[in-house]
Amino acid sequence: MEKLKMETPSGAQELFAKLAKLVPECVVEKQSAAGGVRDNNLTHAIDFDKLKQLLDDHVREGEEAYEFTWVGKKAALVEANTPIQKTLRPVKEESKDWDTTENLYIEGDNLDALKLLQESYLGKVKMIYIDPPYNTGNDFIYNDDFKMNDKEYDAAVNAFDDNGNRMFRNTDANGKFHSDWCTMIYSRLLVSRNLLKRDGVIFISIDENEVSPLKMICDEIFGASNFIAELVWAAGRKNDSKYISTSHEYILCYFRDAEYVKQNKVIWRERKRGLDEIYTEYEQLKEKYGNDYHTMEVELKLWYKDLPDGHPAKEHQHYNHIDSRGVYFPDNISWPGGGGPKYDVLHPVTHKPVKVPSRGWITANRDTMQRWIDEDRVLFGKDENSVPTLKAYLKDRESAVPYSVFYQDGRAASKRLASLMGDKVFENPKDEEILKRLIEFIGIDDGEIVLDFFAGSASTAHAVLSANLADKKNIHFIMVQLAESIDEKKCKSERSKKVARNAIKLLDSLSRPHTIAEISKERIRRAGAKILAEHPEAKDLDTGFRVLRVDSSNMKDVYYRADEVTQASLIDAVDNVKEDRSALDLLFGCLVDWGLPLSLPYAEETIAGVPVLNYSDGDLIACFAAAVPEAAVRAIAERQPLRAVFRDSSFADSPARINVEEIFRLLSPDTELRVL
């Protein structure tokens, strides 16, 4: 039986496989050099000299070229492609609706998490949104040197996390201030790109400190041709600046495959904001004034005028005319660009030809024009000396192309989060309403996935829940957040210290560790509960999440030293699974290794006296009992699962393992059978 490898895919090996298939003539055999020492074993490699000959003038060696580089870029590329021997462990007690939810919350280093998601979610994510640290000289960023031991690491980067989390403060005194940040984000974007669907999109929030290098990094990773826009979010004036009040930030936006999106004629539209308020005012005026449209128009104009600046409905104040069909504005009735048809149109009162627009009428069909007039869709002046207009009704023009520049007061999100959590427990949370707009206008369908691997306060998860409620959809989220500690002593400003104290007080009341991840998870719980309390009709809305934690491999270290001694002798000598790992831990390790979704339901049952886990109704049946009787093996095989896995140490000897293979070959030959 094949053994589960318990290691994430190697980007280098996958690229080699693609090249070998594309140019097999460049594949050669060479002596392997494990650990830098050559031996007599042969391995396959790419002959780069031959590959360069095939590419001819497309190869660059040493000459100048337009490119973006920095200290650490090569290391970041290697790190992105390096496999890891880690796993995702389920944490049921911290989850919400574990058995039914299809949302995931992953706690741990996001580069590790992205690698562990590679097999299960390759090409399955519709939208990625991230809000990485902004590198202002006072932000924490990830350190990606896996080769250092703890003492070396602490000495090298002055680590502050007692739990050994790979983070450090990237101050502007650091000579590699920008390089460190670029290295951190480069590897993570490289890995995350593989998760996007062909019509997928990534949004990245950033400020002016790193927007330029980030744009060049994204052009390289996603391709300049896949660049969509640089959105500008004006979040409100700041009065603490000496020269210019920088009141905006950026959201870079890239497609995974813009050509595919164009071929499928995908367009983005969003419902204009403020419409519901206008419709509510119109209904109230209609109830009050009946068919007195003139008075209703006067009142509607006054209502627009009294709205505060920045109110979304004020953007549509030109829709201030009313008739029996509703609210409208007098739109241009002329041919776009000029050169349109010209013919007589009679005024309904004077019965004389009205003035023809200089660009001609909007339609060449006189019957169409007359039908519009008969339906009272054309607004005439008091006589024939003015050009008529075409009534454009608000209800017919509710959608618009999203603007690249938009305003949303950045303080509003902080106030809403503080209200939800009972106090201000997070500084500068992203606005869930803005993220909801992004989710809605790109057109995410039921069952599709939104990923945020810098989850922070979990604004993205909150936005998904709100979008599902508004659009009656079932979009899933995957959040990833490091268990970054909250410590008042490490805060520099009094404001930050107060926020930290509030967060610690809240977490103490919940008996939870003092980490950002715990604040994040609690925000999702409360947001979901608030939505269900306010909308009891949405009782089927998925507001839960499965918590998974990045951890070391389920297998003991000896499992990975098969090149030093024979694996058979190791297995005979010692059980290869760590003592603290449960059957559920092992199941999720198998899901990661096999590339199965991590959010599907499973059943626990007993077959022939041993416990069995049946994942997704036969997609995978796992039995990790210390000893598995033949009756259990037969019962599992008779169900003909797509996959089956056992613990290697469950079988007494090689004949017992061979017997299992024979049973499956007879009863369920199509089952993929493995052991760990």
XYZ file of C-alpha atoms in Angstrom:
676
model
C 0.000 0.000 0.000
C 1.176 3.511 -0.818
C 2.101 5.643 2.171
C 0.804 9.167 2.662
C 3.736 11.529 2.200
C 2.658 13.961 4.971
C 4.478 16.831 3.276
C 3.214 19.790 1.279
C 3.908 19.830 -2.467
C 7.287 21.072 -3.670
C 6.902 23.978 -6.066
C 10.263 23.125 -7.619
C 9.230 19.512 -8.263
C 5.917 20.585 -9.784
C 7.704 23.028 -12.095
C 10.205 20.330 -13.054
C 7.337 17.977 -13.932
C 5.776 20.629 -16.185
C 9.085 21.306 -17.933
C 9.769 17.589 -18.333
C 6.414 17.158 -20.032
C 6.863 20.233 -22.215
C 10.504 19.650 -23.268
C 11.374 15.981 -22.532
C 14.520 16.282 -24.633
C 15.998 18.490 -21.891
C 15.576 15.869 -19.149
C 18.786 14.047 -18.251
C 19.960 11.639 -15.571
C 22.579 12.648 -13.039
C 24.016 11.420 -9.775
C 21.993 12.523 -6.777
C 23.672 14.701 -4.190
C 21.660 14.325 -1.001
C 23.093 16.487 1.735
C 25.772 17.777 -0.669
C 27.384 14.336 -1.000
C 27.209 12.573 -4.361
C 26.222 8.909 -4.399
C 25.607 6.240 -7.008
C 21.851 6.822 -7.194
C 20.580 8.471 -10.370
C 17.998 11.235 -10.478
C 16.411 13.283 -13.250
C 17.323 16.916 -13.869
C 16.949 19.659 -16.472
C 19.833 20.265 -18.874
C 19.787 24.056 -18.851
C 22.346 24.350 -21.650
C 20.054 22.399 -23.966
C 17.040 24.363 -22.741
C 18.850 27.622 -23.516
C 19.625 26.350 -27.021
C 15.946 25.649 -27.598
C 14.971 29.084 -26.326
C 17.727 30.719 -28.386
C 17.385 34.526 -28.230
C 14.781 34.396 -25.445
C 17.468 33.685 -22.848
C 18.989 36.572 -20.892
C 22.429 36.102 -19.345
C 23.934 39.075 -17.584
C 22.651 41.896 -19.796
C 20.580 44.716 -18.377
C 16.824 44.313 -18.245
C 13.818 46.020 -16.702
C 13.105 44.191 -13.452
C 12.447 44.752 -9.773
C 14.769 43.100 -7.285
C 15.880 43.446 -3.677
C 18.004 41.705 -1.066
C 16.203 38.490 -0.181
C 14.146 38.021 -3.350
C 15.860 34.763 -4.351
C 15.457 33.417 -0.830
C 11.748 34.305 -0.920
C 11.353 32.433 -4.203
C 13.067 29.364 -2.752
C 11.000 29.573 0.426
C 7.738 29.729 -1.522
C 8.657 26.485 -3.306
C 10.057 24.620 -0.281
C 7.767 21.874 1.064
C 6.987 21.715 4.780
C 6.265 18.759 7.037
C 3.373 20.253 8.977
C -0.330 19.664 9.290
C -3.629 21.291 10.228
C -5.093 20.093 13.513
C -8.828 20.496 14.213
C -9.831 22.507 17.295
C -13.503 21.634 17.809
C -13.853 23.405 21.160
C -13.011 26.796 19.616
C -15.184 26.295 16.554
C -18.786 27.302 15.950
C -21.224 24.830 14.346
C -18.348 22.433 13.673
C -20.517 19.699 12.161
C -22.448 21.889 9.698
C -20.341 24.911 8.767
C -18.342 25.179 5.560
C -16.223 28.127 6.727
C -12.652 27.752 7.981
C -10.531 29.688 10.442
C -6.865 28.673 10.372
C -4.620 29.792 13.200
C -0.899 29.928 12.468
C 1.737 31.313 10.140
C 0.037 32.234 6.884
C 2.833 30.970 4.617
C 2.572 27.548 6.254
C -1.220 27.682 5.998
C -1.128 28.602 2.304
C 1.169 25.679 1.587
C -1.079 23.310 3.507
C -4.074 24.522 1.482
C -2.347 24.006 -1.870
C -3.702 20.539 -2.615
C -7.217 20.970 -1.223
C -7.955 24.405 -2.691
C -5.822 24.581 -5.814
C -7.695 26.801 -8.294
C -10.819 26.950 -6.114
C -10.742 30.415 -4.515
C -12.821 33.097 -6.248
C -11.574 36.096 -4.287
C -8.584 36.871 -2.085
C -8.575 39.991 0.046
C -5.618 40.821 2.274
C -4.642 43.769 4.419
C -0.946 43.065 5.110
C 1.144 45.123 7.567
C 1.854 48.493 6.015
C 5.556 48.798 6.913
C 5.333 52.252 8.445
C 8.441 51.690 10.550
C 6.454 50.416 13.500
C 4.717 47.304 12.156
C 5.341 43.632 12.780
C 6.198 41.487 9.799
C 7.003 37.817 9.393
C 10.528 36.474 9.432
C 10.958 33.548 7.055
C 14.354 32.116 7.943
C 13.509 28.520 8.872
C 17.142 27.509 9.157
C 17.810 29.321 12.452
C 17.216 27.659 15.792
C 15.326 29.640 18.446
C 18.413 31.211 20.034
C 19.936 32.193 16.693
C 16.623 33.621 15.578
C 16.145 35.672 18.749
C 19.642 37.074 18.444
C 19.274 37.846 14.750
C 15.943 39.635 14.731
C 15.313 40.543 18.363
C 12.173 38.403 18.424
C 9.510 39.519 20.842
C 7.099 36.585 20.840
C 7.612 34.139 23.716
C 5.774 31.485 21.719
C 8.394 31.573 18.968
C 6.109 33.074 16.335
C 8.121 34.268 13.367
C 7.494 38.004 13.671
C 9.639 41.036 14.332
C 9.294 44.799 14.316
C 10.525 46.121 10.987
C 11.674 49.595 12.023
C 12.889 52.174 9.543
C 16.280 51.979 11.287
C 16.694 48.553 9.753
C 18.954 48.721 6.706
C 16.719 46.245 4.917
C 13.528 48.113 5.799
C 11.849 47.679 2.390
C 13.626 44.448 1.467
C 12.313 42.605 4.512
C 8.761 43.645 3.718
C 9.070 42.725 0.032
C 10.523 39.319 0.940
C 7.652 38.653 3.329
C 4.869 39.535 0.889
C 6.531 38.034 -2.212
C 6.582 34.434 -0.994
C 3.012 34.591 0.250
C 1.629 36.062 -2.969
C 3.515 33.446 -4.996
C 1.840 30.611 -3.112
C -1.595 32.245 -2.913
C -1.769 32.770 -6.683
C -2.121 29.008 -7.170
C -5.309 28.994 -5.098
C -7.196 31.422 -7.350
C -9.714 30.204 -9.909
C -9.114 31.244 -13.517
C -11.722 33.971 -13.100
C -10.504 34.700 -9.563
C -9.373 38.096 -8.317
C -7.129 39.401 -5.555
C -7.543 42.708 -3.691
C -4.647 44.008 -1.565
C -4.973 47.003 0.757
C -1.800 49.065 1.094
C -0.668 52.597 1.910
C 1.781 54.926 0.203
C 4.861 53.396 1.880
C 4.824 50.154 -0.131
C 2.249 50.667 -2.888
C 4.930 51.165 -5.555
C 7.016 48.042 -4.799
C 3.829 46.035 -4.220
C 2.580 47.019 -7.667
C 5.826 45.795 -9.248
C 5.722 42.557 -7.234
C 2.133 41.913 -8.320
C 2.966 42.712 -11.950
C 5.619 40.006 -11.757
C 3.579 37.382 -9.920
C 0.146 37.884 -11.487
C 1.290 39.497 -14.743
C 0.931 43.156 -15.730
C -1.768 42.163 -18.224
C -3.919 40.937 -15.328
C -3.841 44.293 -13.528
C -7.373 45.691 -13.156
C -7.129 48.902 -11.171
C -5.607 50.746 -8.255
C -8.609 51.659 -6.141
C -8.291 54.738 -3.945
C -10.159 54.700 -0.663
C -10.549 58.140 0.922
C -11.168 57.362 4.580
C -11.326 60.848 6.124
C -9.056 63.779 6.886
C -6.211 63.457 9.396
C -5.104 66.586 11.252
C -1.846 65.268 12.711
C 0.255 65.820 9.574
C 2.755 68.678 9.225
C 2.428 69.121 5.474
C -0.202 67.056 3.646
C -3.063 65.179 5.270
C -2.793 61.723 3.720
C -6.388 60.611 4.035
C -6.467 57.723 1.599
C -5.062 54.287 1.006
C -4.972 51.962 -1.981
C -6.451 48.629 -2.962
C -4.540 46.903 -5.761
C -6.678 44.598 -7.854
C -5.531 41.761 -10.177
C -7.233 38.974 -12.103
C -5.802 35.468 -12.093
C -6.440 35.261 -15.857
C -7.837 38.433 -17.444
C -8.028 36.858 -20.906
C -10.227 34.052 -19.586
C -12.458 36.631 -17.877
C -12.845 38.582 -21.124
C -13.584 35.453 -23.148
C -16.380 34.611 -20.717
C -17.744 38.174 -21.001
C -17.587 38.806 -17.272
C -18.490 42.349 -16.247
C -18.565 43.983 -12.841
C -21.513 46.054 -11.693
C -22.609 47.248 -8.280
C -25.935 48.504 -7.015
C -25.790 52.216 -6.434
C -25.608 53.103 -2.763
C -28.333 55.132 -1.099
C -31.171 53.841 -3.297
C -33.172 52.328 -0.457
C -33.235 55.664 1.375
C -34.491 57.414 -1.791
C -37.205 54.808 -2.333
C -38.298 55.116 1.303
C -38.581 58.900 0.986
C -40.502 58.550 -2.305
C -43.023 56.151 -0.727
C -43.561 58.519 2.192
C -44.108 61.462 -0.156
C -46.478 59.401 -2.288
C -48.511 58.445 0.771
C -48.637 62.082 1.896
C -49.280 63.888 -1.411
C -50.876 61.259 -3.639
C -50.617 62.383 -7.281
C -49.383 65.906 -6.542
C -46.086 65.263 -8.315
C -45.013 68.911 -8.303
C -45.157 69.123 -4.485
C -43.464 65.746 -4.210
C -40.586 67.014 -6.388
C -40.168 70.123 -4.252
C -40.073 68.032 -1.078
C -37.657 65.510 -2.598
C -35.210 68.265 -3.586
C -35.337 69.678 -0.049
C -34.713 66.177 1.341
C -31.599 65.794 -0.823
C -30.368 69.214 0.271
C -30.698 68.347 3.965
C -28.661 65.150 3.663
C -25.172 65.386 5.230
C -22.151 65.530 2.946
C -20.936 62.068 2.099
C -24.376 60.471 2.373
C -24.592 57.939 -0.494
C -28.093 59.058 -1.552
C -26.789 62.564 -2.220
C -24.840 61.232 -5.193
C -28.191 60.686 -6.941
C -29.801 64.057 -6.227
C -30.272 64.669 -9.966
C -33.027 62.043 -9.720
C -35.444 64.672 -8.403
C -38.404 64.397 -10.827
C -41.450 62.238 -10.105
C -44.331 60.890 -12.160
C -46.662 57.895 -11.962
C -43.782 55.499 -12.679
C -41.495 56.787 -9.957
C -38.358 58.886 -9.532
C -36.430 59.944 -12.651
C -34.138 62.566 -14.122
C -34.386 64.215 -17.591
C -31.640 62.510 -19.611
C -30.102 63.394 -22.966
C -32.223 62.319 -25.944
C -29.549 62.911 -28.591
C -27.440 60.468 -30.608
C -24.138 59.635 -28.815
C -21.164 61.202 -30.621
C -23.261 63.127 -33.128
C -24.388 62.411 -36.670
C -27.697 60.928 -35.570
C -31.010 60.978 -37.473
C -33.057 64.163 -37.713
C -36.804 64.180 -38.237
C -39.839 66.083 -36.992
C -41.186 65.390 -33.514
C -44.379 67.278 -32.642
C -44.916 69.005 -29.325
C -47.952 67.394 -27.592
C -49.509 70.804 -26.766
C -48.566 73.165 -29.622
C -48.466 70.309 -32.197
C -45.497 72.019 -33.825
C -42.107 70.395 -34.541
C -39.813 70.741 -31.534
C -36.175 71.766 -31.724
C -34.023 68.875 -32.956
C -30.864 68.140 -30.905
C -27.659 69.098 -32.723
C -26.423 65.479 -32.580
C -29.694 64.071 -33.899
C -32.281 61.917 -32.142
C -31.185 58.965 -29.993
C -33.196 56.552 -32.145
C -33.546 56.309 -35.926
C -36.870 54.504 -35.582
C -39.724 57.040 -35.598
C -42.155 54.420 -34.303
C -39.942 53.874 -31.249
C -39.863 57.604 -30.602
C -43.655 57.842 -30.916
C -44.116 54.891 -28.548
C -41.951 56.653 -25.949
C -44.080 59.772 -26.338
C -47.327 57.791 -26.005
C -45.979 56.101 -22.874
C -45.083 59.519 -21.375
C -41.370 58.705 -21.317
C -40.383 61.911 -23.146
C -40.369 65.179 -21.188
C -41.231 68.225 -23.332
C -40.667 71.888 -22.529
C -43.508 74.389 -22.326
C -43.314 74.914 -26.087
C -41.551 73.674 -29.213
C -38.502 75.938 -28.776
C -36.632 73.606 -26.412
C -35.155 70.136 -26.983
C -37.103 67.393 -25.156
C -35.418 65.009 -22.726
C -35.811 61.294 -22.090
C -37.030 60.206 -18.659
C -34.388 58.003 -17.012
C -35.992 56.148 -14.091
C -33.927 55.326 -11.048
C -35.410 51.815 -10.858
C -34.041 51.110 -14.368
C -30.548 52.355 -13.564
C -29.736 50.826 -10.201
C -26.392 49.341 -11.297
C -23.193 51.117 -12.248
C -19.561 50.328 -13.022
C -17.632 50.519 -9.725
C -15.601 53.701 -9.347
C -11.872 53.510 -8.765
C -12.111 56.295 -6.184
C -14.587 56.122 -3.312
C -15.148 57.707 0.073
C -15.976 55.905 3.306
C -15.287 57.388 6.715
C -12.642 55.146 8.279
C -13.917 55.871 11.800
C -17.289 54.221 11.143
C -15.842 50.697 11.002
C -14.030 51.214 14.313
C -17.234 52.432 15.969
C -19.264 49.493 14.682
C -16.650 46.983 15.840
C -16.407 48.635 19.262
C -20.194 48.448 19.575
C -20.170 44.765 18.597
C -17.340 43.827 20.977
C -18.395 46.059 23.881
C -15.356 48.332 23.620
C -12.537 49.242 21.273
C -10.420 46.081 21.138
C -8.767 46.469 17.732
C -7.051 49.424 16.103
C -7.948 50.451 12.560
C -10.094 47.469 11.511
C -10.909 47.219 7.836
C -14.414 48.327 6.927
C -16.623 45.264 6.437
C -19.066 47.330 4.370
C -16.354 48.169 1.828
C -15.342 44.504 1.644
C -19.001 43.538 1.228
C -19.153 45.864 -1.787
C -16.122 44.147 -3.323
C -17.689 40.730 -2.768
C -20.979 41.817 -4.323
C -19.798 43.615 -7.437
C -17.417 40.884 -8.639
C -20.346 38.451 -8.638
C -19.374 35.561 -6.362
C -21.686 32.556 -6.719
C -23.017 30.066 -4.184
C -20.360 27.723 -2.874
C -17.426 29.876 -3.968
C -14.675 30.857 -1.546
C -13.262 34.127 -0.209
C -9.787 33.867 1.367
C -8.055 36.330 3.700
C -4.652 35.200 4.975
C -4.037 38.373 7.017
C -7.387 38.054 8.794
C -6.717 40.579 11.582
C -10.069 41.514 13.122
C -11.901 39.228 10.637
C -13.602 42.055 8.750
C -13.549 39.855 5.634
C -15.460 37.064 7.374
C -17.996 39.616 8.658
C -18.357 40.967 5.113
C -19.035 37.469 3.733
C -21.775 36.905 6.319
C -23.372 40.266 5.459
C -23.170 39.602 1.715
C -24.762 36.174 2.162
C -27.595 37.759 4.131
C -28.200 40.563 1.625
C -27.984 38.438 -1.530
C -29.363 35.168 -0.096
C -26.180 33.332 -1.041
C -23.915 30.742 0.547
C -20.392 32.030 -0.025
C -17.714 30.408 2.157
C -14.720 32.050 3.824
C -11.246 30.892 4.828
C -9.499 33.127 7.362
C -5.837 32.754 8.360
C -4.342 34.590 11.322
C -1.195 34.148 13.389
C -1.755 33.828 17.143
C 0.038 37.147 17.665
C 0.164 38.054 21.333
C -1.526 41.164 22.734
C 0.730 42.845 25.255
C 0.198 46.342 26.608
C 3.919 46.662 27.381
C 4.800 46.396 23.695
C 2.452 49.226 22.663
C 4.093 52.604 22.106
C 1.146 55.023 22.241
C -1.344 55.510 25.057
C -4.165 54.868 22.612
C -2.688 51.511 21.635
C -2.155 50.578 25.271
C -5.790 51.326 26.058
C -6.974 49.176 23.135
C -4.696 46.355 24.327
C -6.107 46.610 27.859
C -9.648 46.450 26.497
C -8.810 43.391 24.410
C -7.140 41.609 27.333
C -10.106 42.393 29.593
C -12.500 40.909 27.033
C -10.397 37.779 26.516
C -10.020 37.278 30.265
C -13.813 37.363 30.604
C -13.980 34.630 27.976
C -11.065 32.642 29.500
C -9.151 32.785 26.243
C -5.478 33.474 25.418
C -4.389 37.063 24.775
C -3.969 36.876 20.998
C -5.231 38.683 17.906
C -6.614 35.372 16.640
C -8.899 35.098 19.675
C -10.277 38.613 19.095
C -10.763 37.688 15.441
C -12.715 34.503 16.199
C -14.872 36.236 18.796
C -15.741 38.953 16.279
C -17.064 36.313 13.849
C -19.113 34.658 16.613
C -20.692 37.959 17.636
C -21.266 39.177 14.085
C -23.058 35.940 13.220
C -25.158 36.025 16.391
C -26.139 39.662 15.754
C -27.191 38.915 12.183
C -29.332 35.943 13.246
C -30.905 37.930 16.107
C -31.844 40.794 13.780
C -32.920 38.527 10.910
C -34.659 35.426 12.311
C -35.817 34.584 8.788
C -32.156 33.843 7.923
C -31.970 30.870 10.303
C -30.222 28.746 7.647
C -27.386 31.270 7.202
C -23.990 29.651 7.851
C -22.417 31.812 10.561
C -20.095 29.112 11.886
C -16.464 28.201 11.251
C -14.142 25.264 11.787
C -10.961 26.199 13.636
C -7.814 24.471 12.398
C -4.351 25.100 13.803
C -1.032 24.849 11.973
C 1.132 22.369 13.858
C 4.035 20.004 13.402
C 3.502 16.785 11.484
C 1.395 14.034 13.026
C 4.308 11.706 12.390
C 7.358 11.274 14.582
C 10.656 12.560 13.241
C 11.924 9.047 12.607
C 9.298 8.747 9.913
C 11.272 11.206 7.812
C 14.694 9.576 8.095
C 14.032 6.584 5.889
C 17.179 7.416 3.914
C 19.301 6.813 7.022
C 17.903 3.435 8.053
C 15.405 1.066 6.540
C 11.845 2.152 7.085
C 10.788 -1.425 7.847
C 13.114 -1.553 10.843
C 11.768 1.773 12.096
C 8.141 0.676 11.863
C 8.873 -2.609 13.581
C 10.660 -0.789 16.380
C 8.316 2.094 17.154
C 4.886 3.481 16.335
C 5.335 6.308 13.848
C 2.420 8.498 15.045
C 2.901 11.048 17.833
C 1.223 10.046 21.087
C -0.764 13.290 21.478
C -2.546 12.997 18.128
C -6.195 11.912 17.996
C -7.988 10.059 15.215
C -9.485 13.408 14.133
C -5.985 14.907 13.935
C -4.929 12.046 11.707
C -8.055 12.380 9.546
C -7.406 16.045 8.827
C -3.764 15.282 8.149
C -4.953 12.810 5.512
C -7.338 15.409 4.048
C -4.453 17.860 3.641
C -2.214 15.205 2.109
C -4.906 13.876 -0.222
C -6.060 17.345 -1.250
C -9.649 17.010 -0.037
C -11.791 19.973 1.122
C -11.511 20.578 4.854
C -15.087 21.712 5.450
C -17.199 18.672 4.526
C -19.226 16.653 7.079
C -18.075 13.329 8.481
C -19.534 10.582 10.633
C -17.991 8.638 13.520
C -19.087 5.012 13.752
C -17.972 1.606 14.917
C -17.374 -1.244 12.454
C -16.529 -4.729 13.696
C -15.605 -3.300 17.079
C -13.179 -0.577 15.896
C -13.815 3.186 15.478
C -14.073 4.489 11.915
C -14.333 7.994 10.432
C -16.432 8.273 7.259
C -15.628 11.576 5.552
C -18.151 13.063 3.117
C -20.189 9.883 2.782
C -17.484 7.652 1.380
C -15.062 10.131 -0.133
C -12.658 8.832 2.502
C -13.047 6.165 5.170
C -10.326 6.136 7.808
C -9.591 3.576 10.507
C -6.724 4.359 12.895
C -7.313 1.633 15.472
C -4.266 0.008 17.055
C -5.351 -3.310 15.571
C -7.811 -3.671 12.693
C -9.553 -7.059 12.350
C -10.139 -8.529 8.929
C -13.901 -8.178 9.442
C -13.534 -4.398 9.696
C -11.387 -4.269 6.568
C -13.991 -6.284 4.647
C -16.879 -4.135 5.887
C -15.076 -0.963 4.807
C -14.182 -2.426 1.417
C -17.777 -3.536 0.842
C -18.850 0.114 1.072
C -16.567 0.838 -1.901
C -15.256 4.228 -0.718
C -13.299 6.431 -3.102
C -10.403 6.365 -0.639
C -9.447 4.355 2.430
C -6.613 4.823 4.883
C -5.271 2.767 7.780
C -2.489 3.165 10.284
C 0.540 1.186 9.125
C 1.243 -0.025 12.655
C -2.280 -1.487 12.851
C -1.096 -4.548 10.942
C 1.081 -7.139 12.620
C 3.324 -7.837 9.653
C 3.712 -7.603 5.887
C 1.390 -10.556 5.135
C -1.377 -8.767 7.056
C -0.898 -5.622 4.950
C -0.871 -7.681 1.755
C -4.121 -9.318 2.863
C -5.759 -5.883 3.162
C -4.685 -5.037 -0.387
C -6.142 -8.316 -1.650
C -9.458 -7.701 0.115
C -9.807 -4.283 -1.505
C -8.663 -5.608 -4.872
C -11.509 -8.116 -4.697
C -14.322 -6.053 -3.135
C -13.473 -2.464 -4.120
C -10.798 -2.367 -6.828
C -11.319 1.352 -7.563
C -10.638 2.459 -3.989
C -7.423 4.427 -3.539
C -5.792 2.658 -0.599
C -3.083 4.203 1.587
C -1.491 3.913 5.009
C 0.225 6.332 7.379
